[in-house]
Each structure stands twice: as C-alpha cells, then as structure tokens.
Amino acid sequence: MEKSTIVCRCEEINIEEIELAIKNGARTFDDIKRLTRCGMGPCQAKICMNPVREIIATYTNTPLEDIPPPRLRMPAIPVRLGALANGVEDFKESSIASVFGESVEDGDEQNDESV
Amino acid sequence: MVMNKMTKVFDCIIIGSGVVGSSIAYHLSERKKYEILLIDKSYPLSGTSGSTQAWVWVHSKTPNWYGELSMYSAELYAYLEKKIGDFEYKRTGGIAPFYNEGDRDKALKLAEEQGKVGIKIDVLTRDEVLEKEPAVSPKIAGATFSKWDGNLNPFRLVELYIRAAKKNGVQCSFYNRVTSIKKVRGIFHVETEQGVFQGNNVILAGGPWSKELGKMLGVYIPVRQVRGQILITEPLKPFLKYTIGGVRQTDNGEVLIGYSKEEVGYDRRTTLDVMQQTARMAIDLVPALAKANIVRAFSGIRVIPEDGLPIFGEIPGIKGAYIAVMHSGITLSAIVGTLMTELLIDGETSLDISRYSLKRFSNLPNRKI
C-alpha cells in the first residue's frame, strides 16, 4: 500500500502518520490515537481498528494477537445528549461538582485556617 | 535504547512522563547542564494527562496564593508556545456560573481575595453572562469571570515537551515500570523492568501513582485518586467563546463536558449513571447541547493531595529526592517545571515554594506507608 493511503477515514490519517507515531515509541492503538487523532472521529475506530493493529504488528514485528484493541467506550453509536439526560431531573446529589461551589467552600475553610 | 545503564550515573532521573514529569524534563534540559532520564511505566498520555478537559484554570483557585501560582503558569504558557510549538493554548477567559442569587456575596468575597494578588474577577449578573456567552442558560443567577482562564490541547503539549526535551538530549525509557528505588552511597539506584539506572537526583512525578513511588523511598505521599468522567460531542460549529466551569469547546469543534468526582481507586471505566448526570448538567448550563450527539465518554484518574494543594519540592530527609504531584498539572506544568529546574540547578527558586513542601503534612499522625 502507498504511504499516503488513508487508514482512519473520519480523521483522514494515513499510513505514514501512523508509522511516524510508532517510530516515536507508540505501541498500541491508543498511543497512536493520542498522537494523531486516528480513531477519534464519529465511527470511534470501528473502521480503522484492525488496519492500525496490522500496521503496528508489521512495523514492530509482533504477532497481531499481541496488539491490544483500542479501549471501547459508551455509546456504541452517537446518541443525542438530550436522550442521555432524559429522566434525570437534577444532579445535586450526584458526583457532579461545581467549579464555583468548590472555590467558595475551600476558600471559606482555608481562609479561616490561615487567620 | 538507553545506553550504558549499568555504569552511567544520570544527573537526574524523572519517574513519570505526564504533563508534570515531561515539563520538568524539558525545563531542566533547557539549561544544558544535566544528563536526564525520563521513565514511564507506559507511554506518555496513557494516564491522567491524556484524559482531561485541559483547562488552564486560574481565577477560582483558593487560597489566593494558589491562584497566584496558577496565574503565573498561565502567563508562562504564551511564551512556552513560542519555544516548543503550537499546543492550542487559548486564554479564552473563564466563566464559573452560580445558580442561586444568595451566592453573589460569596462571589464578591472571592473577587476581593483574588484581587489582592492581581487576579481580576468580575462578578457578573445573569444578563452580563448571557451577553458574553449567549448559549448559556438563563436559569443561572450569575457567574464569576476572569480573563486569566483558558484551555489547551494536552496531547500537543505533552508531545511537544517530550520532543523538545529529546532534542536537548533527554533520554526516554517508556513501557518500563520502576520496581524499586534504593539509595546506595549517595546514588539512587532505580530498578526497572529493563534494568537498573543510576542517578544523583530522582524526581517522583507519578501523578495518581505517586503513592506507590513514595513507598519505594519509604515516604507516605498524601494523595487520593479521584475519577472524572467526561463526554465528547461530535464537532459543532464554534459557538462557545469562553471556558465555562464544566464545559469547553475545542479547536476541532467538539464540546468536552464534565466535572464529576468519584473515589474508585484506579478504575477507569465510564458509567451510565454519571454520563446521564453529566448530560443533565450540560443541558441545564447550555440548553442547545440537548441536540448535539455524544460520540464518546472517557474517564481519567485525577490525583488530589489531601489538602487539595500542589505538593512539589524536596522530599524532606532524603537528599537528592524530589516530588511534584498536583491535581491541576495542565494548569501548573509551566510554572512547576520552571521552579523545579531552579531548585535543582540553582539551589534556590524565584518564588517561595515552602508552602508547597511535603513537609506540611509532617504533623499528621504517623501513617503506615
């Protein structure tokens, strides 16, 4: 294949860019992703997962089965934020914090201590 | 390949190549005085520094001397970008919304305290916020605002730190876990999966893994691991101008959303309940996001020192051993790399860093390490 062949269609990353990342020490799909954006687009690596693993295997002379797949995350396909939030009334009792709230709480405690 | 590992003695061995360790490696290497080795158990960006919204956040950091340190780091980033290359640093200005009018007095008090160190904060009314950032929900009561806050691309920043460090002669050993650290006749022997490295100085920059590294030196590092989960939208046309507490838009157009905190050790899974709560938070804050598609969730393990404040400087009682661990590494890496370099090479720092010493925890009851 040509070096300019596109492997990640979503982000338009070619073989040469992937090989450069491997040359710089990347050993997994996720290492390459963070350097090149390969696999970060709408399909979330569904198309490029195996071609990239094959390039790593060839380039590093490692059996394909030893190259881990990328970390898969929810959602499986894109989902509207509104659908995800549906049914959640508020998040006051959840693990979601507030930037403003934290600063004034911490500030009160620490200013008192420092007096 | 790192050469002569059995006989060579490095001037400094840095353990951890996240944003803090790689910044220290780069800033030390800039002086051209030290032979430096940077070691990581995995690959740069595989941990905390690669799983963040990457705010450079200043204005609500309290006490105000911590805010001041953050401000200096924001100041340095503009210049750093000229030296190591474009990491998409944008001083967008930051908006921290509050939902109850009763919070306005607290906001004014925050503005007064931060103003004493030169961090100018405007306490905005609802209408003033909406005028700045029309996409914000009219349900808010107001917000604190400062021009100092912004964001950057963490992938670019860490990659550029390491690229510049290597150019200055720093040796890197990735995918190489440190298994023990011993001090023999004044020299640190850092044992790794790929052999023993020797160094006159050693810096622990392990982020959430600092506790384990501290144990190797017999030192208790008082930090907690806290998981943060973040949602990413598909690329949207630019519509958020500012960095908002909880939400920001990248140069690519994706919106990053989230400000969750859970203590679940090193568990990096994403969970549907927190994703749903995060989605609700986002829509309450920026209603137009309801129609945006989420393409992915991710999570990172933050490190939070027990008192919330950065820990960096010498490790008391072990000459030549240093630590740098903090929650806001993306905000602070530029100033921490600069100060740690001054401390190691010059023996003194341009800012007083005694407040950040590990020493402050020494009056805690003795802890098992």
Tab-separated table of C-alpha atoms in Angstrom:
chain	number	residue	atom	x	y	z
A	1	MET	CA	0.000	0.000	0.000
A	2	GLU	CA	1.021	3.601	-0.591
A	3	LYS	CA	2.234	5.561	2.458
A	4	SER	CA	-0.471	8.099	1.670
A	5	THR	CA	-3.297	5.529	1.926
A	6	ILE	CA	-5.944	6.763	4.361
A	7	VAL	CA	-6.460	4.367	7.280
A	8	CYS	CA	-8.736	6.456	9.508
A	9	ARG	CA	-11.447	7.834	7.241
A	10	CYS	CA	-13.067	10.033	9.895
A	11	GLU	CA	-9.919	11.989	10.716
A	12	GLU	CA	-8.092	11.330	7.413
A	13	ILE	CA	-4.974	9.779	8.922
A	14	ASN	CA	-2.662	7.932	6.517
A	15	ILE	CA	-0.179	5.069	6.910
A	16	GLU	CA	2.800	7.408	7.031
A	17	GLU	CA	1.409	9.300	10.045
A	18	ILE	CA	0.765	6.040	11.881
A	19	GLU	CA	4.265	4.743	11.150
A	20	LEU	CA	5.748	8.014	12.400
A	21	ALA	CA	3.921	7.592	15.723
A	22	ILE	CA	5.251	4.030	16.012
A	23	LYS	CA	8.739	5.305	15.222
A	24	ASN	CA	8.316	7.675	18.181
A	25	GLY	CA	7.630	4.768	20.526
A	26	ALA	CA	3.860	4.289	20.273
A	27	ARG	CA	2.986	0.591	20.730
A	28	THR	CA	-0.798	0.450	20.986
A	29	PHE	CA	-3.755	1.768	19.055
A	30	ASP	CA	-4.498	4.207	21.888
A	31	ASP	CA	-0.914	5.568	21.899
A	32	ILE	CA	-1.276	6.279	18.174
A	33	LYS	CA	-4.721	7.772	18.650
A	34	ARG	CA	-3.495	10.350	21.161
A	35	LEU	CA	-0.643	11.426	18.870
A	36	THR	CA	-2.534	11.526	15.564
A	37	ARG	CA	-6.331	11.647	16.289
A	38	CYS	CA	-6.628	8.316	14.423
A	39	GLY	CA	-9.866	6.718	15.649
A	40	MET	CA	-11.202	9.836	17.386
A	41	GLY	CA	-13.908	10.605	14.829
A	42	PRO	CA	-17.599	9.684	14.622
A	43	CYS	CA	-17.001	5.948	13.996
A	44	GLN	CA	-14.737	5.692	17.080
A	45	ALA	CA	-12.226	3.322	15.479
A	46	LYS	CA	-14.796	0.838	14.131
A	47	ILE	CA	-13.249	1.111	10.646
A	48	CYS	CA	-9.546	1.653	11.395
A	49	MET	CA	-9.103	-0.611	14.444
A	50	ASN	CA	-7.765	-3.651	12.620
A	51	PRO	CA	-5.813	-1.939	9.836
A	52	VAL	CA	-3.938	0.041	12.505
A	53	ARG	CA	-3.264	-3.102	14.563
A	54	GLU	CA	-1.891	-4.758	11.440
A	55	ILE	CA	0.440	-1.822	10.782
A	56	ILE	CA	1.705	-1.992	14.392
A	57	ALA	CA	2.216	-5.747	14.129
A	58	THR	CA	4.156	-5.435	10.879
A	59	TYR	CA	6.224	-2.446	11.935
A	60	THR	CA	7.181	-3.847	15.350
A	61	ASN	CA	7.432	-7.468	14.178
A	62	THR	CA	4.915	-8.557	16.805
A	63	PRO	CA	2.151	-11.171	16.370
A	64	LEU	CA	-1.191	-9.463	15.643
A	65	GLU	CA	-2.882	-11.183	18.590
A	66	ASP	CA	-0.459	-9.408	20.964
A	67	ILE	CA	-1.579	-5.954	19.792
A	68	PRO	CA	-4.459	-4.906	22.053
A	69	PRO	CA	-7.580	-3.333	20.524
A	70	PRO	CA	-8.444	0.274	21.432
A	71	ARG	CA	-10.369	0.874	24.651
A	72	LEU	CA	-14.031	0.750	23.710
A	73	ARG	CA	-16.389	3.206	25.403
A	74	MET	CA	-20.048	4.072	25.516
A	75	PRO	CA	-22.002	4.993	23.460
A	76	ALA	CA	-21.822	2.294	20.766
A	77	ILE	CA	-23.196	4.752	18.215
A	78	PRO	CA	-23.591	8.547	18.614
A	79	VAL	CA	-26.506	9.452	20.878
A	80	ARG	CA	-28.165	12.805	21.483
A	81	LEU	CA	-27.263	14.461	24.762
A	82	GLY	CA	-30.954	15.155	25.327
A	83	ALA	CA	-31.734	11.431	25.110
A	84	LEU	CA	-28.966	10.642	27.593
A	85	ALA	CA	-30.237	13.231	30.080
A	86	ASN	CA	-33.853	12.135	29.694
A	87	GLY	CA	-35.314	11.149	33.066
A	88	VAL	CA	-32.533	12.717	35.109
A	89	GLU	CA	-34.214	15.568	36.997
A	90	ASP	CA	-31.197	17.046	38.712
A	91	PHE	CA	-27.659	16.187	39.704
A	92	LYS	CA	-27.461	17.880	43.090
A	93	GLU	CA	-26.987	14.595	44.975
A	94	SER	CA	-24.661	13.072	42.364
A	95	SER	CA	-20.914	13.018	41.885
A	96	ILE	CA	-21.080	16.125	39.671
A	97	ALA	CA	-19.262	19.010	41.372
A	98	SER	CA	-19.467	22.759	40.755
A	99	VAL	CA	-16.377	24.815	39.986
A	100	PHE	CA	-17.834	27.871	41.686
A	101	GLY	CA	-19.138	25.893	44.664
A	102	GLU	CA	-15.771	24.275	45.282
A	103	SER	CA	-13.870	27.538	45.214
A	104	VAL	CA	-16.067	29.242	47.790
A	105	GLU	CA	-16.246	26.183	50.073
A	106	ASP	CA	-12.491	25.624	50.003
A	107	GLY	CA	-11.915	29.331	50.329
A	108	ASP	CA	-14.002	29.578	53.489
A	109	GLU	CA	-12.227	26.660	55.147
A	110	GLN	CA	-8.742	27.682	54.176
A	111	ASN	CA	-9.139	31.372	54.883
A	112	ASP	CA	-10.402	30.508	58.363
A	113	GLU	CA	-7.410	28.274	58.984
A	114	SER	CA	-4.930	30.847	57.813
A	115	VAL	CA	-6.178	33.585	60.170
B	1	MET	CA	17.571	2.496	23.628
B	2	VAL	CA	19.203	3.867	26.738
B	3	MET	CA	22.915	3.123	26.734
B	4	ASN	CA	25.353	2.225	29.500
B	5	LYS	CA	22.640	1.690	32.025
B	6	MET	CA	24.851	-0.247	34.422
B	7	THR	CA	27.689	2.250	34.733
B	8	LYS	CA	26.335	5.624	33.767
B	9	VAL	CA	25.115	7.945	36.514
B	10	PHE	CA	22.457	10.391	35.320
B	11	ASP	CA	22.275	13.802	36.938
B	12	CYS	CA	18.543	13.345	37.261
B	13	ILE	CA	16.038	10.539	36.783
B	14	ILE	CA	12.423	11.630	36.412
B	15	ILE	CA	9.788	8.976	37.019
B	16	GLY	CA	6.523	9.731	35.229
B	17	SER	CA	6.185	11.324	31.789
B	18	GLY	CA	2.820	13.006	32.173
B	19	VAL	CA	2.471	16.732	31.825
B	20	VAL	CA	4.369	17.393	35.082
B	21	GLY	CA	7.277	14.983	34.521
B	22	SER	CA	7.704	15.916	30.870
B	23	SER	CA	7.614	19.639	31.710
B	24	ILE	CA	10.330	19.172	34.336
B	25	ALA	CA	12.392	17.125	31.856
B	26	TYR	CA	12.060	19.859	29.227
B	27	HIS	CA	12.781	22.768	31.562
B	28	LEU	CA	15.797	21.010	33.119
B	29	SER	CA	17.136	20.100	29.667
B	30	GLU	CA	16.907	23.718	28.545
B	31	ARG	CA	19.796	24.564	30.884
B	32	LYS	CA	22.060	22.053	29.084
B	33	LYS	CA	23.721	21.090	32.367
B	34	TYR	CA	22.124	17.787	33.318
B	35	GLU	CA	22.074	14.349	31.794
B	36	ILE	CA	18.451	13.385	32.247
B	37	LEU	CA	16.465	10.170	32.025
B	38	LEU	CA	12.663	10.208	31.786
B	39	ILE	CA	10.984	6.894	32.654
B	40	ASP	CA	7.341	5.849	32.346
B	41	LYS	CA	5.584	2.572	33.060
B	42	SER	CA	3.530	3.141	29.933
B	43	TYR	CA	3.508	5.688	27.128
B	44	PRO	CA	3.050	9.466	27.528
B	45	LEU	CA	-0.642	10.472	27.622
B	46	SER	CA	-1.826	6.972	28.561
B	47	GLY	CA	-2.771	8.218	32.040
B	48	THR	CA	-4.179	11.366	33.616
B	49	SER	CA	-2.610	13.907	31.248
B	50	GLY	CA	-4.315	12.281	28.268
B	51	SER	CA	-7.775	12.148	29.816
B	52	THR	CA	-8.629	15.694	30.765
B	53	GLN	CA	-10.615	18.690	29.530
B	54	ALA	CA	-7.287	20.549	29.860
B	55	TRP	CA	-8.468	23.827	31.304
B	56	VAL	CA	-5.761	26.262	32.297
B	57	TRP	CA	-7.871	27.452	35.196
B	58	VAL	CA	-6.875	30.271	37.494
B	59	HIS	CA	-9.499	32.504	38.976
B	60	SER	CA	-11.302	30.315	41.483
B	61	LYS	CA	-8.196	28.586	42.853
B	62	THR	CA	-8.060	29.312	46.579
B	63	PRO	CA	-6.330	30.318	48.842
B	64	ASN	CA	-5.292	33.244	46.690
B	65	TRP	CA	-1.581	32.355	46.737
B	66	TYR	CA	-2.506	29.122	44.934
B	67	GLY	CA	-4.470	31.225	42.446
B	68	GLU	CA	-1.404	33.426	42.050
B	69	LEU	CA	0.808	30.409	41.216
B	70	SER	CA	-1.765	29.303	38.628
B	71	MET	CA	-1.800	32.804	37.118
B	72	TYR	CA	1.978	32.775	36.673
B	73	SER	CA	1.717	29.427	34.886
B	74	ALA	CA	-0.937	30.832	32.531
B	75	GLU	CA	1.425	33.740	31.916
B	76	LEU	CA	4.257	31.353	31.007
B	77	TYR	CA	2.215	29.275	28.545
B	78	ALA	CA	2.038	32.050	25.968
B	79	TYR	CA	5.839	32.239	25.880
B	80	LEU	CA	6.329	28.464	26.125
B	81	GLU	CA	4.258	28.071	22.956
B	82	LYS	CA	6.770	30.265	21.127
B	83	LYS	CA	9.578	27.972	22.290
B	84	ILE	CA	8.222	24.437	21.845
B	85	GLY	CA	5.430	24.892	19.281
B	86	ASP	CA	1.665	25.256	18.999
B	87	PHE	CA	-0.333	23.416	21.676
B	88	GLU	CA	-3.522	25.380	21.033
B	89	TYR	CA	-3.253	27.472	24.180
B	90	LYS	CA	-6.109	29.937	24.278
B	91	ARG	CA	-6.671	32.394	27.110
B	92	THR	CA	-10.386	32.425	26.434
B	93	GLY	CA	-11.465	33.866	29.757
B	94	GLY	CA	-13.330	31.688	32.211
B	95	ILE	CA	-16.917	31.702	33.455
B	96	ALA	CA	-17.848	29.920	36.712
B	97	PRO	CA	-21.643	30.068	36.938
B	98	PHE	CA	-23.720	30.005	40.119
B	99	TYR	CA	-27.411	29.215	40.281
B	100	ASN	CA	-28.535	30.998	43.483
B	101	GLU	CA	-28.580	34.750	43.912
B	102	GLY	CA	-27.525	34.061	47.516
B	103	ASP	CA	-24.103	33.011	46.188
B	104	ARG	CA	-23.354	36.532	44.950
B	105	ASP	CA	-21.889	37.613	48.318
B	106	LYS	CA	-19.520	34.622	48.259
B	107	ALA	CA	-18.566	35.538	44.702
B	108	LEU	CA	-17.793	39.114	45.744
B	109	LYS	CA	-15.679	37.837	48.636
B	110	LEU	CA	-13.784	35.560	46.218
B	111	ALA	CA	-13.212	38.529	43.886
B	112	GLU	CA	-11.874	40.598	46.773
B	113	GLU	CA	-9.450	37.893	47.970
B	114	GLN	CA	-8.155	37.063	44.474
B	115	GLY	CA	-7.886	40.763	43.621
B	116	LYS	CA	-5.246	41.118	46.345
B	117	VAL	CA	-2.815	39.011	44.252
B	118	GLY	CA	-3.713	40.592	40.912
B	119	ILE	CA	-6.356	38.150	39.679
B	120	LYS	CA	-9.119	40.460	38.490
B	121	ILE	CA	-12.522	38.808	38.806
B	122	ASP	CA	-15.780	40.329	37.612
B	123	VAL	CA	-18.913	39.161	39.387
B	124	LEU	CA	-21.485	39.112	36.600
B	125	THR	CA	-25.270	39.329	36.609
B	126	ARG	CA	-27.303	36.857	34.577
B	127	ASP	CA	-27.685	39.398	31.758
B	128	GLU	CA	-23.980	40.151	31.696
B	129	VAL	CA	-23.165	36.435	31.377
B	130	LEU	CA	-25.691	35.999	28.558
B	131	GLU	CA	-24.284	38.991	26.749
B	132	LYS	CA	-20.796	37.421	26.851
B	133	GLU	CA	-21.884	33.868	26.136
B	134	PRO	CA	-25.383	33.777	24.619
B	135	ALA	CA	-25.538	29.948	24.675
B	136	VAL	CA	-25.604	29.845	28.485
B	137	SER	CA	-28.960	29.096	30.105
B	138	PRO	CA	-30.967	31.999	31.581
B	139	LYS	CA	-31.548	29.687	34.594
B	140	ILE	CA	-28.209	30.766	36.078
B	141	ALA	CA	-28.137	33.589	38.615
B	142	GLY	CA	-24.708	34.932	37.688
B	143	ALA	CA	-21.079	33.965	37.410
B	144	THR	CA	-17.569	34.901	38.322
B	145	PHE	CA	-15.463	35.798	35.293
B	146	SER	CA	-11.766	36.302	34.719
B	147	LYS	CA	-9.658	36.841	31.621
B	148	TRP	CA	-6.935	34.595	33.047
B	149	ASP	CA	-8.618	31.257	32.412
B	150	GLY	CA	-8.307	29.252	29.230
B	151	ASN	CA	-7.506	25.836	27.840
B	152	LEU	CA	-5.034	23.946	25.690
B	153	ASN	CA	-4.583	20.685	23.793
B	154	PRO	CA	-2.960	18.268	26.271
B	155	PHE	CA	-1.884	15.814	23.560
B	156	ARG	CA	0.054	18.514	21.764
B	157	LEU	CA	1.522	19.960	24.980
B	158	VAL	CA	2.984	16.693	26.301
B	159	GLU	CA	4.185	15.571	22.869
B	160	LEU	CA	5.936	18.922	22.351
B	161	TYR	CA	7.518	18.894	25.830
B	162	ILE	CA	8.980	15.455	25.098
B	163	ARG	CA	10.048	16.318	21.569
B	164	ALA	CA	11.879	19.437	22.819
B	165	ALA	CA	13.388	17.526	25.752
B	166	LYS	CA	14.719	14.808	23.426
B	167	LYS	CA	16.182	17.462	21.154
B	168	ASN	CA	18.028	18.785	24.213
B	169	GLY	CA	19.447	15.328	24.910
B	170	VAL	CA	16.961	13.859	27.405
B	171	GLN	CA	16.842	10.059	27.197
B	172	CYS	CA	13.452	8.409	27.430
B	173	SER	CA	12.529	4.908	28.535
B	174	PHE	CA	8.839	4.188	28.000
B	175	TYR	CA	6.919	0.985	28.683
B	176	ASN	CA	9.318	0.415	31.522
B	177	ARG	CA	7.897	0.153	35.029
B	178	VAL	CA	10.006	1.163	38.020
B	179	THR	CA	10.025	-1.656	40.557
B	180	SER	CA	12.193	-0.241	43.352
B	181	ILE	CA	14.387	2.705	44.303
B	182	LYS	CA	17.400	2.309	46.559
B	183	LYS	CA	19.954	4.855	47.678
B	184	VAL	CA	23.477	3.420	47.787
B	185	ARG	CA	26.400	5.646	48.829
B	186	GLY	CA	24.543	8.798	47.819
B	187	ILE	CA	23.400	7.485	44.428
B	188	PHE	CA	19.855	6.421	43.593
B	189	HIS	CA	19.539	3.004	42.003
B	190	VAL	CA	16.244	2.935	40.111
B	191	GLU	CA	15.347	-0.648	39.326
B	192	THR	CA	13.082	-1.136	36.340
B	193	GLU	CA	11.737	-3.951	34.203
B	194	GLN	CA	14.598	-3.187	31.809
B	195	GLY	CA	17.481	-2.951	34.255
B	196	VAL	CA	18.915	-0.615	36.866
B	197	PHE	CA	19.547	3.077	36.237
B	198	GLN	CA	21.653	5.283	38.493
B	199	GLY	CA	21.027	8.927	39.256
B	200	ASN	CA	22.326	11.631	41.563
B	201	ASN	CA	18.823	13.029	41.849
B	202	VAL	CA	15.417	11.442	41.442
B	203	ILE	CA	12.082	13.187	40.888
B	204	LEU	CA	8.787	11.427	41.533
B	205	ALA	CA	6.205	12.725	39.045
B	206	GLY	CA	3.820	9.791	39.077
B	207	GLY	CA	0.515	11.660	39.419
B	208	PRO	CA	-2.085	9.245	40.833
B	209	TRP	CA	0.612	6.565	41.102
B	210	SER	CA	2.783	8.744	43.383
B	211	LYS	CA	1.799	6.792	46.488
B	212	GLU	CA	3.398	3.623	45.138
B	213	LEU	CA	6.550	5.516	44.133
B	214	GLY	CA	6.729	7.146	47.580
B	215	LYS	CA	6.586	3.718	49.231
B	216	MET	CA	9.737	2.736	47.333
B	217	LEU	CA	11.546	5.541	49.178
B	218	GLY	CA	9.726	4.857	52.438
B	219	VAL	CA	7.736	8.079	52.188
B	220	TYR	CA	3.981	8.488	52.587
B	221	ILE	CA	2.562	10.641	49.778
B	222	PRO	CA	-0.779	12.033	50.978
B	223	VAL	CA	-2.882	11.910	47.798
B	224	ARG	CA	-6.223	10.466	46.759
B	225	GLN	CA	-7.280	9.026	43.399
B	226	VAL	CA	-10.419	10.602	42.010
B	227	ARG	CA	-12.147	9.528	38.803
B	228	GLY	CA	-13.512	12.170	36.468
B	229	GLN	CA	-15.836	11.222	33.607
B	230	ILE	CA	-16.111	13.379	30.503
B	231	LEU	CA	-18.427	13.355	27.465
B	232	ILE	CA	-17.367	14.456	23.974
B	233	THR	CA	-19.768	15.709	21.328
B	234	GLU	CA	-19.414	15.480	17.575
B	235	PRO	CA	-17.672	18.552	16.110
B	236	LEU	CA	-20.070	21.530	16.265
B	237	LYS	CA	-19.698	24.938	14.692
B	238	PRO	CA	-17.842	27.290	17.062
B	239	PHE	CA	-20.451	28.638	19.488
B	240	LEU	CA	-18.766	28.676	22.926
B	241	LYS	CA	-16.288	31.508	23.219
B	242	TYR	CA	-15.255	31.029	26.846
B	243	THR	CA	-14.050	28.191	29.066
B	244	ILE	CA	-17.063	27.541	31.274
B	245	GLY	CA	-16.919	25.665	34.585
B	246	GLY	CA	-17.849	22.183	33.321
B	247	VAL	CA	-17.864	22.739	29.539
B	248	ARG	CA	-15.481	23.882	26.824
B	249	GLN	CA	-15.225	23.694	23.050
B	250	THR	CA	-12.028	22.556	21.310
B	251	ASP	CA	-10.439	23.970	18.169
B	252	ASN	CA	-11.921	20.998	16.303
B	253	GLY	CA	-15.410	21.998	17.402
B	254	GLU	CA	-16.025	19.136	19.808
B	255	VAL	CA	-17.505	20.117	23.146
B	256	LEU	CA	-15.965	18.486	26.233
B	257	ILE	CA	-18.365	18.178	29.154
B	258	GLY	CA	-17.939	17.030	32.721
B	259	TYR	CA	-16.930	17.746	36.269
B	260	SER	CA	-17.558	14.516	38.165
B	261	LYS	CA	-15.592	13.216	41.114
B	262	GLU	CA	-15.667	9.650	42.423
B	263	GLU	CA	-13.222	7.800	44.634
B	264	VAL	CA	-12.972	4.374	42.999
B	265	GLY	CA	-9.219	3.762	43.034
B	266	TYR	CA	-7.673	3.160	39.615
B	267	ASP	CA	-10.959	2.069	37.987
B	268	ARG	CA	-11.138	3.980	34.689
B	269	ARG	CA	-14.469	2.712	33.454
B	270	THR	CA	-17.190	5.106	32.388
B	271	THR	CA	-20.615	4.531	33.938
B	272	LEU	CA	-24.052	5.254	32.521
B	273	ASP	CA	-25.373	6.977	35.656
B	274	VAL	CA	-22.588	9.580	35.764
B	275	MET	CA	-22.819	10.042	31.990
B	276	GLN	CA	-26.541	10.783	32.383
B	277	GLN	CA	-25.982	13.203	35.264
B	278	THR	CA	-23.248	14.894	33.245
B	279	ALA	CA	-25.643	15.201	30.304
B	280	ARG	CA	-28.223	16.863	32.598
B	281	MET	CA	-25.609	19.270	33.967
B	282	ALA	CA	-24.615	20.223	30.405
B	283	ILE	CA	-28.170	20.849	29.205
B	284	ASP	CA	-29.038	22.868	32.314
B	285	LEU	CA	-25.988	25.033	31.605
B	286	VAL	CA	-26.039	25.167	27.770
B	287	PRO	CA	-29.538	24.130	26.592
B	288	ALA	CA	-28.606	23.931	22.886
B	289	LEU	CA	-26.382	20.947	23.686
B	290	ALA	CA	-29.503	18.773	24.021
B	291	LYS	CA	-29.464	18.360	20.236
B	292	ALA	CA	-25.748	17.539	19.985
B	293	ASN	CA	-24.585	13.966	19.514
B	294	ILE	CA	-22.225	12.397	22.029
B	295	VAL	CA	-19.621	10.249	20.251
B	296	ARG	CA	-17.670	9.064	23.266
B	297	ALA	CA	-17.242	9.166	27.008
B	298	PHE	CA	-13.883	8.824	28.697
B	299	SER	CA	-12.542	8.945	32.206
B	300	GLY	CA	-9.284	9.772	33.905
B	301	ILE	CA	-7.897	9.253	37.376
B	302	ARG	CA	-7.107	12.641	38.900
B	303	VAL	CA	-4.695	12.943	41.783
B	304	ILE	CA	-5.826	15.137	44.643
B	305	PRO	CA	-3.454	15.896	47.535
B	306	GLU	CA	-5.183	15.517	50.899
B	307	ASP	CA	-5.398	19.286	51.399
B	308	GLY	CA	-6.152	19.961	47.727
B	309	LEU	CA	-2.970	21.971	47.182
B	310	PRO	CA	0.029	21.122	44.986
B	311	ILE	CA	2.960	19.221	46.511
B	312	PHE	CA	6.372	19.930	44.989
B	313	GLY	CA	9.951	20.403	46.086
B	314	GLU	CA	12.468	18.320	48.006
B	315	ILE	CA	11.386	15.200	49.866
B	316	PRO	CA	12.299	16.003	53.476
B	317	GLY	CA	15.015	13.759	54.876
B	318	ILE	CA	16.235	12.270	51.574
B	319	LYS	CA	18.862	14.444	49.925
B	320	GLY	CA	18.521	14.400	46.141
B	321	ALA	CA	14.926	13.114	46.149
B	322	TYR	CA	12.163	15.388	44.894
B	323	ILE	CA	8.444	15.178	44.282
B	324	ALA	CA	5.953	17.022	42.094
B	325	VAL	CA	2.322	15.939	42.378
B	326	MET	CA	-0.787	18.070	41.987
B	327	HIS	CA	-4.367	17.968	40.812
B	328	SER	CA	-4.032	20.706	38.198
B	329	GLY	CA	-0.970	19.587	36.275
B	330	ILE	CA	-2.249	21.022	32.999
B	331	THR	CA	-2.648	24.457	34.601
B	332	LEU	CA	0.586	24.335	36.575
B	333	SER	CA	3.108	22.421	34.442
B	334	ALA	CA	4.828	25.532	33.044
B	335	ILE	CA	5.490	27.160	36.430
B	336	VAL	CA	6.260	23.879	38.221
B	337	GLY	CA	8.772	22.840	35.548
B	338	THR	CA	10.402	26.250	35.822
B	339	LEU	CA	10.585	26.254	39.627
B	340	MET	CA	11.778	22.649	39.922
B	341	THR	CA	14.575	23.463	37.466
B	342	GLU	CA	15.612	26.465	39.565
B	343	LEU	CA	15.532	24.328	42.696
B	344	LEU	CA	17.696	21.546	41.261
B	345	ILE	CA	20.180	23.555	39.233
B	346	ASP	CA	20.375	26.910	41.032
B	347	GLY	CA	19.577	25.674	44.526
B	348	GLU	CA	17.035	28.454	45.028
B	349	THR	CA	13.728	29.433	43.454
B	350	SER	CA	12.436	32.747	42.148
B	351	LEU	CA	9.188	32.252	44.082
B	352	ASP	CA	8.974	30.995	47.637
B	353	ILE	CA	7.796	27.385	47.333
B	354	SER	CA	7.935	26.418	51.022
B	355	ARG	CA	4.113	26.347	51.179
B	356	TYR	CA	4.123	23.521	48.628
B	357	SER	CA	6.574	21.314	50.505
B	358	LEU	CA	5.650	17.772	51.501
B	359	LYS	CA	6.812	18.930	54.949
B	360	ARG	CA	3.425	20.485	55.687
B	361	PHE	CA	1.977	17.018	56.227
B	362	SER	CA	4.610	16.048	58.812
B	363	ASN	CA	2.369	16.991	61.730
B	364	LEU	CA	-0.205	14.461	60.594
B	365	PRO	CA	-0.379	11.387	62.811
B	366	ASN	CA	2.132	8.769	61.669
B	367	ARG	CA	0.731	6.803	58.786
B	368	LYS	CA	1.507	3.374	57.608
B	369	ILE	CA	3.120	3.556	54.223
